[in-house]
Amino acid sequence: MRGGYLFSLPKSILLGIIMNGILQGLSNTPPDLLGYMSNKRGWDNADFLNDYADQVAWQESRNRNIAQDNGGPARGVYQIEGYDGSSRNDTVIQRAINFYNDNPEAPRSEEMNNILGKMGTNLDFTSVDPSVQKEIFMIDAYQGSGSLDDLKSGKISPFDFWANYWNQSKDPKNPGLLSNWNNALNERK
């Protein structure tokens, strides 16, 4: 170092660059996805959404990252169907794309960025880390037609939310669906 310069820059400029980078890094550090959603919607917390996601993961796959039993079209912890089924895989990806377009400051992992580029590829969700599957599931619920405010307040039960907006049963009032849901929850305890 000669004449007060480090890397051919005056110390004051170098310090300014370093401090600006540190401060920018701190101000751009995103909160977790649930925290972001809570802040955006004005909720005190989003624990209810995390709980709901866990209940659905148990209902759909017993929280296993698997292909659907009997060779069905669903894949992953949340049993997201590919092109041989409902093509829900493209729906959840499109909702995530829309979410991040509307909320560019929302936290997003590199794997989520990778998933966003898989639209139209018949993504098999067993190839996706289960924690990222959970994020995309929560984004789908956040972006979907069901009211998360009603789920949070208890106006709609987790079962009814699942039956109407995730499972998309032709008959969400089918007593067999409720029985399966309750059996799964009892197993989980």
Rosetta silent file (secondary structure, phi, psi, omega in degrees, C-alpha in Angstrom):
SEQUENCE: MRGGYLFSLPKSILLGIIMNGILQGLSNTPPDLLGYMSNKRGWDNADFLNDYADQVAWQESRNRNIAQDNGGPARGVYQIEGYDGSSRNDTVIQRAINFYNDNPEAPRSEEMNNILGKMGTNLDFTSVDPSVQKEIFMIDAYQGSGSLDDLKSGKISPFDFWANYWNQSKDPKNPGLLSNWNNALNERK
SCORE:     score description
SCORE:     0.000 S_00000001
   1 L     0.000  131.087 -176.756    0.000    0.000    0.000 S_00000001
   2 E  -136.834  135.068  175.851    1.456    3.337   -1.024 S_00000001
   3 L    67.233   25.847  177.005    0.128    6.864   -0.627 S_00000001
   4 L    78.664   11.126 -179.428   -2.980    5.813    1.335 S_00000001
   5 E  -107.045  137.984  175.906   -4.415    3.747   -1.527 S_00000001
   6 E  -120.898  126.645 -177.004   -5.544    0.167   -1.250 S_00000001
   7 L    55.774   37.318  177.724   -6.256   -1.660   -4.481 S_00000001
   8 L    65.485   17.635  175.959   -5.641    1.620   -6.330 S_00000001
   9 E  -121.922  145.134  174.291   -8.563    3.329   -4.539 S_00000001
  10 E   -61.465  147.175 -178.927   -8.379    5.915   -1.785 S_00000001
  11 H   -54.263  -41.009 -176.384   -9.189    4.405    1.633 S_00000001
  12 H   -63.824  -39.055  178.482  -12.246    6.633    2.052 S_00000001
  13 H   -69.448  -44.090  179.138  -13.778    5.431   -1.226 S_00000001
  14 H   -60.276  -44.751  178.669  -12.973    1.790   -0.466 S_00000001
  15 H   -61.929  -40.834  177.852  -14.517    2.122    3.031 S_00000001
  16 H   -61.979  -42.206  178.289  -17.608    3.740    1.507 S_00000001
  17 H   -63.834  -44.890 -179.445  -17.986    0.895   -0.991 S_00000001
  18 H   -63.807  -49.276 -178.127  -17.577   -1.718    1.735 S_00000001
  19 H   -63.694  -40.964  178.503  -20.021   -0.018    4.133 S_00000001
  20 H   -61.669  -42.437  178.061  -22.577    0.568    1.381 S_00000001
  21 H   -63.437  -41.548  179.175  -22.381   -3.105    0.420 S_00000001
  22 H   -64.509  -47.904 -178.345  -22.787   -4.218    4.024 S_00000001
  23 H   -65.236  -40.393  176.660  -25.746   -1.905    4.632 S_00000001
  24 H   -62.632  -42.322  178.883  -27.401   -2.874    1.363 S_00000001
  25 H   -60.106  -41.939  179.536  -26.900   -6.522    2.213 S_00000001
  26 H   -68.208  -41.920 -176.829  -28.528   -6.047    5.606 S_00000001
  27 H   -73.011  -22.133  179.901  -31.475   -4.053    4.278 S_00000001
  28 L   -96.669    2.397  179.245  -32.103   -6.581    1.504 S_00000001
  29 L   -70.238  112.924 -174.554  -31.941   -9.621    3.777 S_00000001
  30 L   -77.067  147.352  170.977  -35.439  -11.048    3.361 S_00000001
  31 L   -71.842  172.570  177.693  -37.455  -12.413    6.264 S_00000001
  32 L   -64.101  162.735 -176.431  -38.696  -15.971    5.983 S_00000001
  33 H   -59.305  -44.245  179.229  -41.586  -16.613    3.601 S_00000001
  34 H   -62.879  -41.460  177.373  -44.175  -16.992    6.383 S_00000001
  35 H   -63.237  -40.486  177.797  -43.004  -13.768    7.977 S_00000001
  36 H   -61.860  -47.691 -179.929  -43.187  -12.014    4.633 S_00000001
  37 H   -61.569  -41.154  178.723  -46.731  -13.282    4.025 S_00000001
  38 H   -59.568  -48.060 -179.926  -47.777  -12.248    7.550 S_00000001
  39 H   -62.630  -42.394 -176.944  -46.461   -8.734    7.053 S_00000001
  40 H   -64.960  -39.398 -177.910  -48.010   -8.424    3.620 S_00000001
  41 H   -91.819   -7.069 -179.822  -51.474   -9.545    4.785 S_00000001
  42 L    78.647   23.765  177.243  -51.340   -7.813    8.159 S_00000001
  43 L   -83.765  152.907  174.478  -51.495  -11.046   10.179 S_00000001
  44 L   -70.688  -30.030  173.689  -49.893  -11.253   13.607 S_00000001
  45 L  -165.494  171.593  179.917  -48.282  -14.492   12.378 S_00000001
  46 L  -119.265   28.136  178.715  -48.769  -17.223    9.800 S_00000001
  47 H   -56.776  -35.950  179.475  -48.485  -20.217   12.108 S_00000001
  48 H   -59.109  -37.220 -179.134  -51.930  -21.323   10.937 S_00000001
  49 H   -72.158  -38.851  175.645  -50.616  -21.615    7.361 S_00000001
  50 H   -63.304  -44.545  177.870  -47.607  -23.616    8.497 S_00000001
  51 H   -61.907  -44.222  178.465  -49.912  -25.905   10.509 S_00000001
  52 H   -60.501  -44.882  179.226  -52.258  -26.278    7.552 S_00000001
  53 H   -59.992  -40.621  178.903  -49.329  -27.160    5.258 S_00000001
  54 H   -66.756  -39.249  178.111  -48.187  -29.806    7.750 S_00000001
  55 H   -63.817  -42.725 -179.294  -51.701  -31.273    7.984 S_00000001
  56 H   -68.256  -40.245  178.083  -51.999  -31.499    4.207 S_00000001
  57 H   -59.486  -39.705  178.609  -48.536  -33.056    3.870 S_00000001
  58 H   -69.370  -43.714 -179.869  -49.608  -35.731    6.338 S_00000001
  59 H   -60.893  -44.485 -172.740  -52.973  -36.247    4.614 S_00000001
  60 H   -77.590  -39.078 -171.112  -51.472  -36.498    1.142 S_00000001
  61 H  -143.527    7.450 -171.388  -48.320  -38.557    1.708 S_00000001
  62 L    56.881   35.309  177.291  -47.777  -39.072    5.444 S_00000001
  63 L    61.266   34.972  177.612  -45.123  -36.408    4.923 S_00000001
  64 L  -112.455  144.187  178.505  -43.105  -38.572    2.526 S_00000001
  65 L   -88.885   87.296 -169.142  -41.600  -37.397   -0.740 S_00000001
  66 L  -134.218  163.495  166.836  -43.100  -40.153   -2.885 S_00000001
  67 E   -81.177  150.158 -178.862  -44.848  -41.024   -6.113 S_00000001
  68 L   -57.575  141.407  175.767  -48.553  -41.734   -5.655 S_00000001
  69 H   -56.287  153.825  176.325  -49.453  -45.266   -4.635 S_00000001
  70 H    60.604   25.772  174.857  -50.667  -47.594   -7.387 S_00000001
  71 H    73.429   18.468  179.255  -48.869  -45.639  -10.117 S_00000001
  72 L   -66.463  172.993 -173.146  -51.100  -42.551   -9.895 S_00000001
  73 L   -83.917   -5.485 -175.172  -50.021  -39.182  -11.335 S_00000001
  74 E   -83.591  148.294 -176.564  -49.320  -37.341   -8.050 S_00000001
  75 E  -141.052  147.609  172.702  -45.786  -36.674   -6.844 S_00000001
  76 L    89.798 -178.258 -177.932  -44.036  -35.288   -3.804 S_00000001
  77 L   -61.387  -37.191 -177.297  -45.007  -34.506   -0.238 S_00000001
  78 L   -98.235    6.734  177.009  -48.151  -32.642   -1.365 S_00000001
  79 L    52.129   58.328  179.783  -48.985  -35.129   -4.134 S_00000001
  80 E   -82.987  121.589 -176.054  -48.944  -32.572   -6.948 S_00000001
  81 E   -79.064  142.242  176.050  -50.287  -34.133  -10.132 S_00000001
  82 L   -93.987 -157.690 -173.518  -48.456  -33.925  -13.427 S_00000001
  83 L   -66.606  -20.718  177.391  -49.702  -34.101  -16.979 S_00000001
  84 L   -80.188   -2.952  179.005  -51.152  -37.589  -16.518 S_00000001
  85 L  -126.425 -124.817 -175.258  -53.529  -36.096  -13.943 S_00000001
  86 L   -86.037   -5.777 -174.235  -54.791  -32.577  -13.314 S_00000001
  87 L    61.303   29.366  179.193  -51.561  -30.799  -14.403 S_00000001
  88 H   -60.579  -24.514  179.617  -51.578  -29.111  -11.007 S_00000001
  89 H   -57.284  -43.160  178.082  -47.789  -28.933  -11.279 S_00000001
  90 H   -69.925  -33.522  179.221  -48.069  -26.119  -13.850 S_00000001
  91 H   -63.315  -47.631 -178.526  -50.780  -24.389  -11.782 S_00000001
  92 H   -67.087  -35.380  177.574  -48.611  -24.187   -8.649 S_00000001
  93 H   -66.926  -43.677  179.552  -45.617  -23.020  -10.683 S_00000001
  94 H   -63.517  -39.572  177.666  -47.686  -20.324  -12.418 S_00000001
  95 H   -64.624  -36.684  176.988  -49.057  -19.145   -9.074 S_00000001
  96 H   -67.416  -41.677  175.795  -45.497  -18.939   -7.730 S_00000001
  97 H   -57.797  -47.490  179.560  -44.417  -16.964  -10.813 S_00000001
  98 H   -61.174  -42.602  179.771  -47.352  -14.595  -10.258 S_00000001
  99 H   -59.079  -48.691 -177.933  -46.526  -14.302   -6.546 S_00000001
 100 H   -73.313  -27.245  172.575  -42.908  -13.337   -7.215 S_00000001
 101 H   -66.465  -40.776  179.876  -43.902  -10.974  -10.034 S_00000001
 102 H   -76.839  -24.408 -174.545  -46.283   -9.235   -7.603 S_00000001
 103 L  -133.291   65.587 -174.673  -43.799   -9.470   -4.703 S_00000001
 104 L   -61.664  -20.305  179.934  -40.273   -9.238   -6.131 S_00000001
 105 L   -86.929   -3.319 -179.701  -38.861   -8.535   -2.660 S_00000001
 106 L   -65.574  144.499  179.893  -40.276  -11.790   -1.230 S_00000001
 107 L   -63.412  141.143 -177.670  -37.667  -14.290   -0.042 S_00000001
 108 L  -153.288  131.077  179.731  -36.790  -16.906   -2.600 S_00000001
 109 L   -83.367  166.272  176.175  -34.230  -19.684   -2.671 S_00000001
 110 H   -62.703  -37.902  178.220  -32.108  -20.668   -5.637 S_00000001
 111 H   -65.016  -35.911  176.007  -34.119  -23.894   -5.881 S_00000001
 112 H   -64.268  -42.184  176.371  -37.339  -21.858   -6.063 S_00000001
 113 H   -57.381  -41.074  178.656  -35.815  -19.840   -8.913 S_00000001
 114 H   -62.370  -44.296  179.542  -35.062  -23.140  -10.633 S_00000001
 115 H   -61.720  -40.141 -178.787  -38.668  -24.330  -10.179 S_00000001
 116 H   -59.954  -26.152  177.641  -40.028  -21.091  -11.647 S_00000001
 117 L   -85.918    2.573 -176.374  -38.173  -21.975  -14.851 S_00000001
 118 L   -98.774    7.857  178.374  -39.829  -25.417  -15.032 S_00000001
 119 L   -56.534  131.418  177.689  -43.240  -24.216  -16.230 S_00000001
 120 L    82.151   11.514 -177.715  -44.428  -26.471  -19.048 S_00000001
 121 L  -110.990    5.811 -177.721  -41.942  -29.261  -18.306 S_00000001
 122 L    57.677   51.790 -177.886  -44.208  -31.660  -16.365 S_00000001
 123 L   -56.780  128.751  173.906  -42.096  -31.215  -13.222 S_00000001
 124 L   -90.675  111.867 -173.059  -42.035  -34.294  -11.001 S_00000001
 125 H   -69.832   -9.629  173.431  -42.167  -32.851   -7.494 S_00000001
 126 H   -67.750  -16.697  178.867  -40.299  -35.796   -5.965 S_00000001
 127 H   -85.014   -1.383 -176.741  -37.207  -34.122   -7.479 S_00000001
 128 L  -105.903  136.112  177.312  -37.820  -30.994   -5.366 S_00000001
 129 L   -53.567  134.393 -178.354  -36.592  -30.612   -1.793 S_00000001
 130 H   -55.558  -33.730  178.985  -39.560  -31.078    0.593 S_00000001
 131 H   -67.167  -32.991  177.852  -38.967  -27.697    2.259 S_00000001
 132 H   -76.427  -33.489  172.795  -39.275  -25.993   -1.141 S_00000001
 133 H   -58.986  -40.822  179.547  -42.395  -28.068   -1.879 S_00000001
 134 H   -63.688  -42.702  178.165  -43.829  -26.620    1.332 S_00000001
 135 H   -60.408  -45.729 -177.864  -42.991  -23.087    0.195 S_00000001
 136 H   -69.376  -32.772  174.751  -44.652  -23.573   -3.177 S_00000001
 137 H   -62.358  -45.477 -179.681  -47.669  -25.170   -1.474 S_00000001
 138 H   -66.953  -37.497  175.985  -48.020  -22.128    0.822 S_00000001
 139 H   -63.797  -41.310  177.876  -47.619  -19.754   -2.127 S_00000001
 140 H   -58.702  -44.648  178.417  -50.330  -21.698   -3.969 S_00000001
 141 H   -64.839  -40.622 -179.389  -52.664  -21.241   -0.986 S_00000001
 142 H   -63.285  -39.741 -176.612  -51.700  -17.566   -0.721 S_00000001
 143 H   -89.567  -14.599 -172.714  -52.404  -16.961   -4.413 S_00000001
 144 L   -75.152 -174.815 -174.531  -55.396  -19.288   -4.727 S_00000001
 145 L   -85.494  -12.356  177.344  -59.107  -18.599   -4.570 S_00000001
 146 L   -77.395  149.058 -179.463  -59.604  -19.720   -0.962 S_00000001
 147 L   -86.965  109.532  175.631  -59.566  -17.068    1.758 S_00000001
 148 H   -66.815  -27.792  175.088  -56.581  -17.550    4.034 S_00000001
 149 H   -62.138  -39.341  177.232  -58.119  -14.950    6.331 S_00000001
 150 H   -68.300  -36.338  176.832  -61.091  -17.320    6.742 S_00000001
 151 H   -66.323  -44.062  179.387  -58.719  -20.230    7.401 S_00000001
 152 H   -61.110  -43.388 -176.278  -56.818  -18.163    9.971 S_00000001
 153 H   -78.102  -14.753 -176.727  -60.009  -17.051   11.756 S_00000001
 154 L    90.083    2.889  177.506  -61.533  -20.551   11.731 S_00000001
 155 L   -62.381  -31.465  172.491  -64.414  -19.484    9.512 S_00000001
 156 L  -124.333  137.455 -178.217  -63.327  -22.351    7.246 S_00000001
 157 L   -78.791  159.001  174.434  -61.746  -25.494    8.668 S_00000001
 158 H   -56.497  -38.466  178.011  -58.444  -26.908    7.422 S_00000001
 159 H   -60.605  -50.769 -177.868  -60.410  -29.888    6.076 S_00000001
 160 H   -63.832  -37.243  177.503  -62.827  -27.699    4.089 S_00000001
 161 H   -63.436  -45.633  178.061  -59.981  -25.550    2.802 S_00000001
 162 H   -62.345  -49.755 -175.959  -58.114  -28.669    1.677 S_00000001
 163 H   -61.986  -37.982 -175.867  -61.199  -30.350    0.168 S_00000001
 164 H   -87.882  -33.664 -170.490  -62.262  -27.252   -1.767 S_00000001
 165 H  -116.376  -17.246  175.616  -58.992  -25.631   -2.763 S_00000001
 166 H  -110.448  -59.594 -179.694  -56.268  -28.269   -2.775 S_00000001
 167 L   -63.983  -33.042  179.284  -57.877  -31.665   -3.232 S_00000001
 168 L    52.090   45.617  179.103  -60.471  -30.036   -5.497 S_00000001
 169 L   -62.591  143.787  174.685  -62.859  -32.890   -4.971 S_00000001
 170 L   -65.533  -24.358  179.154  -65.900  -33.014   -7.211 S_00000001
 171 L  -134.298   80.436 -176.955  -67.814  -33.605   -3.975 S_00000001
 172 L   -65.118  -12.862  178.188  -66.048  -31.814   -1.093 S_00000001
 173 L   -91.394    3.602  179.797  -68.946  -32.749    1.221 S_00000001
 174 L   -58.095  121.518 -178.876  -68.284  -36.460    0.660 S_00000001
 175 H   -61.449  -25.415  177.983  -68.226  -38.043    4.136 S_00000001
 176 H   -65.016  -36.589  177.411  -65.447  -40.392    2.990 S_00000001
 177 H   -63.263  -46.899 -179.946  -63.113  -37.427    2.462 S_00000001
 178 H   -63.346  -40.290  178.458  -63.753  -36.141    5.971 S_00000001
 179 H   -62.177  -44.993  177.958  -63.284  -39.616    7.401 S_00000001
 180 H   -61.866  -42.462  179.107  -59.935  -39.994    5.587 S_00000001
 181 H   -60.206  -49.823 -178.798  -58.850  -36.545    6.793 S_00000001
 182 H   -64.191  -39.872  177.481  -59.761  -37.322   10.405 S_00000001
 183 H   -61.494  -43.042  178.804  -58.090  -40.734   10.275 S_00000001
 184 H   -62.242  -44.592 -179.616  -54.906  -39.139    8.960 S_00000001
 185 H   -64.866  -37.320  177.373  -54.921  -36.498   11.691 S_00000001
 186 H   -66.334  -38.617  175.761  -55.486  -39.146   14.348 S_00000001
 187 H   -60.847  -37.374 -174.882  -52.537  -41.162   12.969 S_00000001
 188 H   -68.804  -27.071 -175.626  -50.371  -38.062   13.142 S_00000001
 189 L   -69.003    0.000    0.000  -50.992  -37.523   16.870 S_00000001
